[in-house]
Coordinates of C-alpha atoms in Angstrom, one line a residue:
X44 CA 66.0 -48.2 -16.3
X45 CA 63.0 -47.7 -14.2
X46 CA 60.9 -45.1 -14.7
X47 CA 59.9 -44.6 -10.9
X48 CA 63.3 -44.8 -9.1
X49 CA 63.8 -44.1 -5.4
X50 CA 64.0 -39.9 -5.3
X51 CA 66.4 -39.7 -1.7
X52 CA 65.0 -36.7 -0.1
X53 CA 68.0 -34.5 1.6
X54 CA 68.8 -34.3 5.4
X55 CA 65.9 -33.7 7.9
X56 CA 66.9 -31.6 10.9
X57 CA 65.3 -33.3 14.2
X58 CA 65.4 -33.3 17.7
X59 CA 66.0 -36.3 19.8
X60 CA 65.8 -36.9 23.7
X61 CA 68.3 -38.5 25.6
X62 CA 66.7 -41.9 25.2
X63 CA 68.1 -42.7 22.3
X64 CA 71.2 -40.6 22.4
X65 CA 71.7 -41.0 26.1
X66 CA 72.3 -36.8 27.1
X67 CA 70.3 -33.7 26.7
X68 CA 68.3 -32.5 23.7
X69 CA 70.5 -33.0 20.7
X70 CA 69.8 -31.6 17.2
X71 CA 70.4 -34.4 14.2
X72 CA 69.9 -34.3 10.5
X73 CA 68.5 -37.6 8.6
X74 CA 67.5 -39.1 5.4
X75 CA 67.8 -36.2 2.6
X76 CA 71.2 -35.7 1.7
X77 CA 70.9 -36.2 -1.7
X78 CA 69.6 -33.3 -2.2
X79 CA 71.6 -31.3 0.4
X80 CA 74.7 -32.7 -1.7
X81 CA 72.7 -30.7 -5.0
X82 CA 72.5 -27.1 -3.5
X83 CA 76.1 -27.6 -2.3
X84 CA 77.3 -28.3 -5.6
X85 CA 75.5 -25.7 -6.8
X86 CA 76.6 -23.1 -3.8
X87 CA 80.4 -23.8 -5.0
X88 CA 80.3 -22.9 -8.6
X89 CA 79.5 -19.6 -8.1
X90 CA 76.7 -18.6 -10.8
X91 CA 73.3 -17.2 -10.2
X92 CA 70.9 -19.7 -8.8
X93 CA 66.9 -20.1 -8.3
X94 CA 66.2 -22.5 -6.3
X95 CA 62.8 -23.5 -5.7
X96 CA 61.7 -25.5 -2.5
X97 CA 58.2 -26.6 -2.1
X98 CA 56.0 -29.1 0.1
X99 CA 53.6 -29.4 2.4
X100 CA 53.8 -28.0 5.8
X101 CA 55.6 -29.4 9.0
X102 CA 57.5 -31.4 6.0
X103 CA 61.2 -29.4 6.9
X104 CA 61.4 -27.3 4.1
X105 CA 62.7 -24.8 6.4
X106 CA 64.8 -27.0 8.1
X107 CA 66.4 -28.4 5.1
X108 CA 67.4 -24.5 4.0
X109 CA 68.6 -23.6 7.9
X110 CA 71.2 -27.0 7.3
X111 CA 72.4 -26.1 3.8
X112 CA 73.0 -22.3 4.6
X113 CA 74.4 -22.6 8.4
X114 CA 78.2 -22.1 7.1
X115 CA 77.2 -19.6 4.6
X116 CA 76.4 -15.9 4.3
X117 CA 72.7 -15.8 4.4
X118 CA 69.8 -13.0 4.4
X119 CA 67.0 -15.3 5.4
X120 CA 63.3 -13.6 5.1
X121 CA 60.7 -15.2 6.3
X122 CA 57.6 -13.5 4.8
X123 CA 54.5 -12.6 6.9
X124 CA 50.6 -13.2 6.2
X125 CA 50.2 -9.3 6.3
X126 CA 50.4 -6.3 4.6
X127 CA 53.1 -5.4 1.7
X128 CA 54.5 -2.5 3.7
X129 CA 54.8 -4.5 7.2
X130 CA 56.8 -7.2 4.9
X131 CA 59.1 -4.5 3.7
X132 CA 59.8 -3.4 7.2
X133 CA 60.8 -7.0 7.9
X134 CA 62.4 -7.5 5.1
X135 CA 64.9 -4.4 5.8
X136 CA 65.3 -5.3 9.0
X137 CA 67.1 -8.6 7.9
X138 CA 69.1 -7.0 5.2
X139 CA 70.2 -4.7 7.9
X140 CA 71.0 -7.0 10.3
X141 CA 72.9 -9.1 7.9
X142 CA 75.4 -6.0 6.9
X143 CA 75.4 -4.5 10.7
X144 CA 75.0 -7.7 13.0
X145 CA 75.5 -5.4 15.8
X146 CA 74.1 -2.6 15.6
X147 CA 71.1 -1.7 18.1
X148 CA 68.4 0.1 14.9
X149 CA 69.0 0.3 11.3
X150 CA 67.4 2.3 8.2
X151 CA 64.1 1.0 6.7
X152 CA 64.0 0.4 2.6
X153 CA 60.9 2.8 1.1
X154 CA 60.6 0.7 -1.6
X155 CA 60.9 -3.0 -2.8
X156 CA 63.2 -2.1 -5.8
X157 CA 65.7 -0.2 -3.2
X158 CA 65.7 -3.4 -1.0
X159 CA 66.4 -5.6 -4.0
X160 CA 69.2 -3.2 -5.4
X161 CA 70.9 -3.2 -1.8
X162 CA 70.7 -6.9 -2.0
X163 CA 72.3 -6.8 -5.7
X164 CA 75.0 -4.9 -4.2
X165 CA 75.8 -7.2 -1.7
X166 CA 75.9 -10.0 -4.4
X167 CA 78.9 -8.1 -6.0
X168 CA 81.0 -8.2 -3.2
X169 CA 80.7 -12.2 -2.1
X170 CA 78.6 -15.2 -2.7
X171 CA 75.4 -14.5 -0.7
X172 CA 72.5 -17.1 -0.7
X173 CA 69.0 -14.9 -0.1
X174 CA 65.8 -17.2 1.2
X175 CA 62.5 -15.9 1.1
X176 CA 60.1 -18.6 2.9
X177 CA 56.6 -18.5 2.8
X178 CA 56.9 -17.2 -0.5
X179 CA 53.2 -17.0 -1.4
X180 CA 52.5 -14.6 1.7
X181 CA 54.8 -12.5 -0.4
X182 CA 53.1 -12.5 -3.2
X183 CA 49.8 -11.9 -1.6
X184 CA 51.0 -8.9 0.0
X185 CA 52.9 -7.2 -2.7
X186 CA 51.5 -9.3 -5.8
X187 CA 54.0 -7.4 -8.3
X188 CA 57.0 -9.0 -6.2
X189 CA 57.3 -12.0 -8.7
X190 CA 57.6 -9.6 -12.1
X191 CA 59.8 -7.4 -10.0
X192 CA 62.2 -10.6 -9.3
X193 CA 62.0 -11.3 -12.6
X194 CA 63.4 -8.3 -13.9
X195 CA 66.2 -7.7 -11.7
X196 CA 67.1 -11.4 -12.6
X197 CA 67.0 -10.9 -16.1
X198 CA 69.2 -7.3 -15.7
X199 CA 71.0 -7.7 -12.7
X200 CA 71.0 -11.2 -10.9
X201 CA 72.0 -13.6 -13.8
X202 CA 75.8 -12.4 -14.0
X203 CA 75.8 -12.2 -10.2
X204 CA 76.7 -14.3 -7.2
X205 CA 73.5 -14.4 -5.6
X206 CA 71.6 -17.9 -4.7
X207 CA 68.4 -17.0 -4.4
X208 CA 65.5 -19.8 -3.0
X209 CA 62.3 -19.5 -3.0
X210 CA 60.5 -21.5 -0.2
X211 CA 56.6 -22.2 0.3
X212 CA 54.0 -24.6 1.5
X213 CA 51.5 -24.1 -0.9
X214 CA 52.1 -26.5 -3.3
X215 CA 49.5 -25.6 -5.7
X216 CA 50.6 -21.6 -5.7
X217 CA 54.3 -22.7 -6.0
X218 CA 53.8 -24.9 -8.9
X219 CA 51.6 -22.3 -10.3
X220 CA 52.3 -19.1 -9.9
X221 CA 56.5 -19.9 -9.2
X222 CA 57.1 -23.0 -11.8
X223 CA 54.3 -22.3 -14.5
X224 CA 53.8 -20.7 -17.5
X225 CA 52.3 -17.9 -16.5
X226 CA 54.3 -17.1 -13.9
X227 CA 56.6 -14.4 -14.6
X228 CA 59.3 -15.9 -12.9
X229 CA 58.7 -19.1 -15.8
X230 CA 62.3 -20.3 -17.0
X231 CA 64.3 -18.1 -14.6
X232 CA 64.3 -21.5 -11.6
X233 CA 67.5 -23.1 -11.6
X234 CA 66.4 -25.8 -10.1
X235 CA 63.4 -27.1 -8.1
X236 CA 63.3 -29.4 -4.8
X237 CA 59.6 -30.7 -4.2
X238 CA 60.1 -32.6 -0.4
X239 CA 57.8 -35.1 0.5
X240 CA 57.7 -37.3 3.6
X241 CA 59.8 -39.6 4.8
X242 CA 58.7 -43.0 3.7
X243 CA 58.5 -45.8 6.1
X244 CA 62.2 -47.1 6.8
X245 CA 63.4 -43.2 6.6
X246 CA 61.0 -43.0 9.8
X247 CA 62.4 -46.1 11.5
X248 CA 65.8 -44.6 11.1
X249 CA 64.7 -41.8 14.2
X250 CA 63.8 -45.1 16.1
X251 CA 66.8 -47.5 15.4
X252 CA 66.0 -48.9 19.4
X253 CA 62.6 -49.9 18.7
X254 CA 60.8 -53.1 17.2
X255 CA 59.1 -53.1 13.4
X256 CA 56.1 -53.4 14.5
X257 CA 56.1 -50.0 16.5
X258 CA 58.4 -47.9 13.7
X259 CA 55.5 -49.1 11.4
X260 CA 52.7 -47.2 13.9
X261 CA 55.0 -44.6 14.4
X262 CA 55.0 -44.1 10.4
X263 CA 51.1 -44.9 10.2
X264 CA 50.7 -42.0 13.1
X265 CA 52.9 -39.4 11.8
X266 CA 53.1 -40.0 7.8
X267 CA 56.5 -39.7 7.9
X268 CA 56.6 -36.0 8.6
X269 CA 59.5 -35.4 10.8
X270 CA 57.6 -32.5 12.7
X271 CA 55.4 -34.9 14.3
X272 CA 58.0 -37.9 14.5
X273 CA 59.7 -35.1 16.9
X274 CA 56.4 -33.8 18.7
X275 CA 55.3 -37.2 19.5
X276 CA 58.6 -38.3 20.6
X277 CA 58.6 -41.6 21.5
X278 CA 61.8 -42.6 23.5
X279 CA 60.7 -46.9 24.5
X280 CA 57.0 -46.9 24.5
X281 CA 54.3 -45.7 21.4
X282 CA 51.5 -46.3 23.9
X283 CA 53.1 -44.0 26.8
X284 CA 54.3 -41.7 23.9
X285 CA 50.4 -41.4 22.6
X286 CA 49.1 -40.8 26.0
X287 CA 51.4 -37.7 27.1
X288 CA 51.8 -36.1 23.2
X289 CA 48.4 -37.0 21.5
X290 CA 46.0 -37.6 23.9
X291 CA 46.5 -34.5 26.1
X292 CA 44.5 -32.1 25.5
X293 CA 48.1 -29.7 26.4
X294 CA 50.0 -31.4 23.9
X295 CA 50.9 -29.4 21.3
X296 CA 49.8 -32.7 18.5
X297 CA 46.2 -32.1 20.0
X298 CA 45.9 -28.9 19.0
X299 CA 47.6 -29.5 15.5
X300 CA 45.1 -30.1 13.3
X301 CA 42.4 -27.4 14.1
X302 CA 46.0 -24.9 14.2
X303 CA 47.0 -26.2 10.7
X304 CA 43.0 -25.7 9.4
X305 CA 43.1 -22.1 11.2
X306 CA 46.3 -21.2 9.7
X307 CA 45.5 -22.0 6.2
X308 CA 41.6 -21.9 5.8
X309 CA 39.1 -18.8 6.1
X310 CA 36.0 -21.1 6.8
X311 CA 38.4 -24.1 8.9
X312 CA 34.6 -25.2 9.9
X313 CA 33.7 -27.2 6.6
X314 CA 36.4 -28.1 5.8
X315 CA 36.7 -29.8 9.0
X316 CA 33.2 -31.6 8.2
X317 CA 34.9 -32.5 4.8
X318 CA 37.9 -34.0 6.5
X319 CA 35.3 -35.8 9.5
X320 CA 33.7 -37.2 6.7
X321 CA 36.2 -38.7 4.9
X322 CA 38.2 -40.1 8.2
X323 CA 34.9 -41.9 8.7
X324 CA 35.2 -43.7 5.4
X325 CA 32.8 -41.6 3.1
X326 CA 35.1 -41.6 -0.4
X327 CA 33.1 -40.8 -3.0
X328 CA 31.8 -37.1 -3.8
X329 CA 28.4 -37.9 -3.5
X330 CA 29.0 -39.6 -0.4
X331 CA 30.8 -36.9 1.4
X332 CA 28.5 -34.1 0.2
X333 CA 25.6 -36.3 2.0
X334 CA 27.3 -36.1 5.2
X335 CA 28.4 -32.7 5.2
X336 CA 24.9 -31.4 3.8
X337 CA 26.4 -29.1 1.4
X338 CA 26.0 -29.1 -2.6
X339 CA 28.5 -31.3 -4.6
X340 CA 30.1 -28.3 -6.5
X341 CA 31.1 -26.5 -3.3
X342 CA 32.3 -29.8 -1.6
X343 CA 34.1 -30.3 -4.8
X344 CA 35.8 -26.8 -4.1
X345 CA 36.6 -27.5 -0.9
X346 CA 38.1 -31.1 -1.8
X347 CA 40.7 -29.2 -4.4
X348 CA 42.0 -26.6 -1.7
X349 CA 42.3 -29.6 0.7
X350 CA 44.2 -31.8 -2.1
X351 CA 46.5 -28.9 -2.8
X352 CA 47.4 -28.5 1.0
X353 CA 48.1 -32.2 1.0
X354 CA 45.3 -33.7 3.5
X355 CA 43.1 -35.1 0.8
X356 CA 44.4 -36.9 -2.1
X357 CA 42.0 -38.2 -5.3
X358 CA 42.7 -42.0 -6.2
X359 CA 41.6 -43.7 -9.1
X360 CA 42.1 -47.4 -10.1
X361 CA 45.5 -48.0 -11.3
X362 CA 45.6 -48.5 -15.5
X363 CA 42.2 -46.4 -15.4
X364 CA 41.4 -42.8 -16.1
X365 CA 39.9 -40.7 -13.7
X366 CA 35.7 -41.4 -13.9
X367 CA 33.1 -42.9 -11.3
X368 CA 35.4 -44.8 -10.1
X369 CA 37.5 -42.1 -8.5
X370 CA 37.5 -41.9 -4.7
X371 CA 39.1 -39.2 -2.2
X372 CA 41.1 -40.5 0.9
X373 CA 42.8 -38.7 3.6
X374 CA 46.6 -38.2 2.0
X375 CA 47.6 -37.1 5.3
X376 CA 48.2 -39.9 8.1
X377 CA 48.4 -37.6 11.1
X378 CA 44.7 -36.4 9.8
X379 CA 43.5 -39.7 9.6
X380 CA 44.7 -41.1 12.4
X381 CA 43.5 -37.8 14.8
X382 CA 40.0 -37.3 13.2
X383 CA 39.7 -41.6 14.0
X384 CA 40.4 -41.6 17.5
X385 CA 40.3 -37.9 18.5
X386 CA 36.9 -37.3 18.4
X387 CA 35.7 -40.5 19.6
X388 CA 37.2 -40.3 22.7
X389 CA 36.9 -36.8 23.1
X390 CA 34.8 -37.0 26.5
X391 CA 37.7 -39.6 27.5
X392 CA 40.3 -37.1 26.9
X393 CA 38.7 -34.2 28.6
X394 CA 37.5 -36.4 31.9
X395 CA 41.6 -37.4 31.6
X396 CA 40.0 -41.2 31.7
X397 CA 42.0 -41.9 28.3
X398 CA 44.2 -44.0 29.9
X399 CA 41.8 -46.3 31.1
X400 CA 39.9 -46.4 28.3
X401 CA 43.0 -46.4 25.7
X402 CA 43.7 -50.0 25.9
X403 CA 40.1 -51.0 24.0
X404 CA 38.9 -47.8 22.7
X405 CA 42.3 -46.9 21.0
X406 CA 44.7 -50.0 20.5
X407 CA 42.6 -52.9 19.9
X408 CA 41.9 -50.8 16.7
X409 CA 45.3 -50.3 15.5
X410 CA 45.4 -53.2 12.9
X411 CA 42.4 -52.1 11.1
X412 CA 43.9 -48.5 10.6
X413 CA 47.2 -49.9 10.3
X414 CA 45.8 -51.8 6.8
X415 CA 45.9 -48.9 4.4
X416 CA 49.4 -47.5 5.9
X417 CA 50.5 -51.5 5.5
X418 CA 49.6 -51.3 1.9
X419 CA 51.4 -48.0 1.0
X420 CA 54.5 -49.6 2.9
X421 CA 54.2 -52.5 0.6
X422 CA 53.9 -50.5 -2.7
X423 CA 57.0 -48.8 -1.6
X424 CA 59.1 -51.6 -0.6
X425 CA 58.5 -53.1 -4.2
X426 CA 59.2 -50.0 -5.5
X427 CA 62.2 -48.7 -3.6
X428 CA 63.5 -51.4 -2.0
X429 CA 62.8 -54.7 -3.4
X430 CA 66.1 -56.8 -5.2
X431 CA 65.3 -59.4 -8.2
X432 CA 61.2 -58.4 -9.3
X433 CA 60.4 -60.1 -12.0
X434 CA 59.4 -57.3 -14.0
X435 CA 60.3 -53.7 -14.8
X436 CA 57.7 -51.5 -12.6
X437 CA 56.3 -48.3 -14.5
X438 CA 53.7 -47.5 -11.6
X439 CA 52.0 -49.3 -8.4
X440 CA 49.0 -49.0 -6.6
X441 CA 45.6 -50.7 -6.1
X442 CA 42.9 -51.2 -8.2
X443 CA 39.2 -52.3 -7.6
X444 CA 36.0 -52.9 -10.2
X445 CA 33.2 -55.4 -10.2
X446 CA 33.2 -59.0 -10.9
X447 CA 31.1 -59.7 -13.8
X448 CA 29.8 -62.8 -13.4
X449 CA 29.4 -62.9 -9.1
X450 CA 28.3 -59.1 -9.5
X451 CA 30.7 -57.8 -6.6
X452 CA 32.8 -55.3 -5.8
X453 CA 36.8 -56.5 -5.4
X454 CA 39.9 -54.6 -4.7
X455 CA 43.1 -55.7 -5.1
X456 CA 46.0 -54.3 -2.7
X457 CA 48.8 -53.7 -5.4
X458 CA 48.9 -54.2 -9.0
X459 CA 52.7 -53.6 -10.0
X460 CA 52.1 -52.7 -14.0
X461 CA 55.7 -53.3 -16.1
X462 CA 57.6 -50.7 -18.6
X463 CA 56.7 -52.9 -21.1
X464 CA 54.8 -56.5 -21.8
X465 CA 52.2 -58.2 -20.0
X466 CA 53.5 -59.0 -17.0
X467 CA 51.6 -57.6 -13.7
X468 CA 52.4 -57.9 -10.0
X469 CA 49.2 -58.8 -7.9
X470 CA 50.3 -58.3 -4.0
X471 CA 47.8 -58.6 -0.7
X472 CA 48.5 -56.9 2.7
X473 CA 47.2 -58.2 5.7
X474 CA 48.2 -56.4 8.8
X475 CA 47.1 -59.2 11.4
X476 CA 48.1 -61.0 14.1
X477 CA 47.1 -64.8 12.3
X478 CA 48.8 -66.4 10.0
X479 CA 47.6 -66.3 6.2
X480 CA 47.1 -69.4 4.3
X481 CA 46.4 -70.7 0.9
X482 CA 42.8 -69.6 0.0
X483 CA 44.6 -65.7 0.6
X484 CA 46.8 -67.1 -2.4
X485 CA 43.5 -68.3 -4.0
X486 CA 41.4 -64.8 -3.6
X487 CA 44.1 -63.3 -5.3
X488 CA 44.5 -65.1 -8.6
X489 CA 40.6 -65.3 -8.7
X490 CA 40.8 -61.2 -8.8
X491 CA 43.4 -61.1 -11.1
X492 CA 41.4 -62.8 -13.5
X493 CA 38.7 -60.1 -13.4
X494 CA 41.4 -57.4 -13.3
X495 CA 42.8 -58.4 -16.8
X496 CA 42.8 -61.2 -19.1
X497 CA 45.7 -62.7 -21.0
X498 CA 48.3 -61.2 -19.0
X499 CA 51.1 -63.3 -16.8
X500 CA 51.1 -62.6 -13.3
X501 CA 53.8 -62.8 -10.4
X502 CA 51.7 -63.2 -7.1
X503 CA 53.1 -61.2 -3.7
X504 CA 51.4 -61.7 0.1
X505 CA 52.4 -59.4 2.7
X506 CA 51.7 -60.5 6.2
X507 CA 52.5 -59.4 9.8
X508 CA 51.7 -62.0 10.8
X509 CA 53.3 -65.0 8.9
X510 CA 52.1 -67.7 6.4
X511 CA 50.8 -71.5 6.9
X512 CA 52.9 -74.6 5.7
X513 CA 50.8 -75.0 2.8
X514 CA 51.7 -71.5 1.8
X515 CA 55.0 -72.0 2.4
X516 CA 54.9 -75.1 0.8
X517 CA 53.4 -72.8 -2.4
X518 CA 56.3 -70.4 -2.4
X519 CA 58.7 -73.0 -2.3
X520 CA 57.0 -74.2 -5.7
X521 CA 57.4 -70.9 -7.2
X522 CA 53.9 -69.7 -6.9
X523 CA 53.8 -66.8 -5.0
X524 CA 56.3 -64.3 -2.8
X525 CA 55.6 -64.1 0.8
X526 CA 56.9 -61.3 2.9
X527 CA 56.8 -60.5 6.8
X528 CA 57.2 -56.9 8.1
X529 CA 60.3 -57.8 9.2
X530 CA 61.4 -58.4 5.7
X531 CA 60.3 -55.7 4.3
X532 CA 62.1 -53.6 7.2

């Protein structure tokens, strides 16, 4: 069994225009029903559930809950960055509204505990699922909230009907202060639901129409989060698609990452810097405290908020523990690919000259920043999709070091490392137009020799592209794998 199987995310609610449904805007749900199926189950046997539901923003959380309780009696709160006694207000108001739909004003709780009880009463009567999103504004505004759930549980809740989720976007707070130790709500979750993006053929599933080389930019633009699949809806064009929902400075993606920064960050202004720097290929600490100016201990700050909202992530090289070699990279495609041709062409946008200029200030680009999406494509395919590997995979990712004896730097794409023996995978990506040949196939088993001695290797080339005879010539001999992005589609 593999350790890292293929987690199926539950359904995705969406929005897709008439171009690929051929009528007005129509709502449709995609790729997570696995765990859609979960809280179902759980809805029907009729115990006391705590459900916790956590990613990062614009990921569908919300979406996901809005699917799953549509046919259900539901007191949804959505808490608000504010005060403790403007949540309460709010928080009536629903509970209100949920037992007199029609009425024009309703009574307002004094007190948490009498909201909470009210809700406990409801519980008795039928099955009632209660949502609280943006948990963690909760908490900040009444930080006794979680103790005070975790006593009517224990008292009240556990023999009752109620389905209670919790929903937030900090992933840090929710796997802290919801799904730690110290959290007082600690062993009372049910279950927990941490959604991630889509991966790459999830996103091509919104484009069915179009060709695998644009449902791979679509998922290098967007990161597989289906909030910005749907803002930058593409109907038969990425390029006309970028123009009108990217490079606009109306469009609602051009606004979205200094919005996102605003929303979550008190000082949006470094951290901006932080994210400029990184975009521009600074990836070590040292680096990226040079080009922001600041002192390494406050970037180093500001790098674990930004890792916890899911824009930065920390890599080191795979079968290696974290050290000098440990690097920071933008985690969040839409980031990366804004703060790379956003600013750049800033003048462009504003003059509304983008169009002319898009052509070799944008797209001539788009196979160099395609290479590191290409990559994480590739890892996935072998981990997700890929029949008949010759080994068990534990993990995947890249790895780089110095060669010893020619004193350089080398990186190698993927290194596939196996449940157990000596048996690696050692894969290359290359996202061009050109076809790869045999000294690709050479490069490759010259790095794996400095990545580990002693060990058998099963050799893997991903190419856009395509591959020369004498390539093909070596696969047919058994030497190496070769893949197109078609395949891998």
């Amino acid at each position: 069994m593999k350790y890292l199987t293929r987690k199926k995310l539950t359904y995705e609610y969406i929005n897709l225009m008439d171009a690929l449904w051929g009528g007005s805007e129509m709502s449709r749900f995609y790729c997570r029903d696995e765990e859609l199926r979960k809280l179902n189950k759980r809805y029907v046997n009729g115990k006391f559930e705590c459900v916790v539901i956590y990613g990062r923003r614009r990921v569908g959380k919300t979406a996901l809950i809005n699917e799953f309780c549509k046919d259900k009696p539901t007191v949804f709160f959505s808490a608000l960055n504010t005060t403790g006694k403007e949540n309460l207000e709010a928080l009536s108001k629903v509970i209100m509204s949920f037992e007199r739909p029609n009425a024009e004003s309703s009574p307002e709780f004094t007190t948490y505990d009498a909201a909470l009880d009210e809700l406990t009463a409801l519980s008795k009567e039928q099955r009632i699922v209660f949502v609280i999103d943006e948990y963690p504004y909760l908490v900040k505004a009444k930080p006794a909230i979680s103790a005070m759930l975790q006593h009517i549980i224990d008292h009240k809740w556990t023999e009752s009907q109620m389905y209670l989720i919790l929903c937030g976007s900090s992933m840090s707070f929710m796997e802290s202060q919801v799904l730690g130790k110290e959290s007082p709500l600690y062993g009372r979750r049910t279950a927990q639901f941490k959604i991630m993006p889509l991966d790459y053929k999830e996103t091509a599933v919104f484009h069915p129409n179009l060709s695998e080389e644009d449902n791979a930019l679509i998922y290098g633009i967007t990161g597989g989060v289906p909030h910005y699949i749907n803002k930058l809806d593409v109907r038969n064009n990425v390029d006309e698609a970028l123009l009108e929902n990217l490079f606009d400075r109306s469009s609602y993606l051009y606004e979205e990452p200094a919005n996102l920064l605003k929303q979550e960050l008190r000082e949006p202004a470094i951290y901006n810097a932080i994210i400029k720097a990184i975009a521009e290929g600074a990836s070590r600490l040292n680096d990226i405290t040079t080009k922001v100016g600041e002192e390494n201990s406050v970037v180093a700050k500001y790098l674990k908020t930004l890792i916890d909202l899911g824009i930065v992530k920390k890599e080191i090289p795979i079968t290696e523990k974290p050290g000098k070699k440990t690097i920071y990279l933008l985690a969040d495609s839409f980031f990366r690919f804004w703060y790379r041709f956003v600013p750049v062409n800033a003048s462009a946008i504003d003059s509304g000259r983008i169009a002319k200029t898009y052509p070799h200030a944008v797209k001539q680009y788009f196979p160099d920043y395609m290479g590191l999406i290409f990559e994480k494509m590739c890892q996935d395919y072998l981990l997700y999709y890929a029949d008949d590997l010759p080994i068990e995979l534990s993990e995947i990712g890249q790895w780089w070091g110095t060669d010893p004896q020619k004193k350089k730097q080398i990186q190698i794409d993927i290194v596939g490392t196996p449940v157990e023996g000596n048996d690696y995978i050692i894969g290359s990506c290359k996202y061009r137009n050109e076809k790869i040949g045999l000294d690709e196939l050479e490069l490759i088993r010259e790095y794996a020799a400095v990545f580990g001695k002693g060990a058998n290797y099963h050799y893997y080339i991903f190419s856009k592209g395509g591959f020369t005879d004498g390539l093909l010539q070596a696969q047919e001999r058994g030497e190496v794998q070769l893949l197109t992005l078609a395949d891998i589609f």
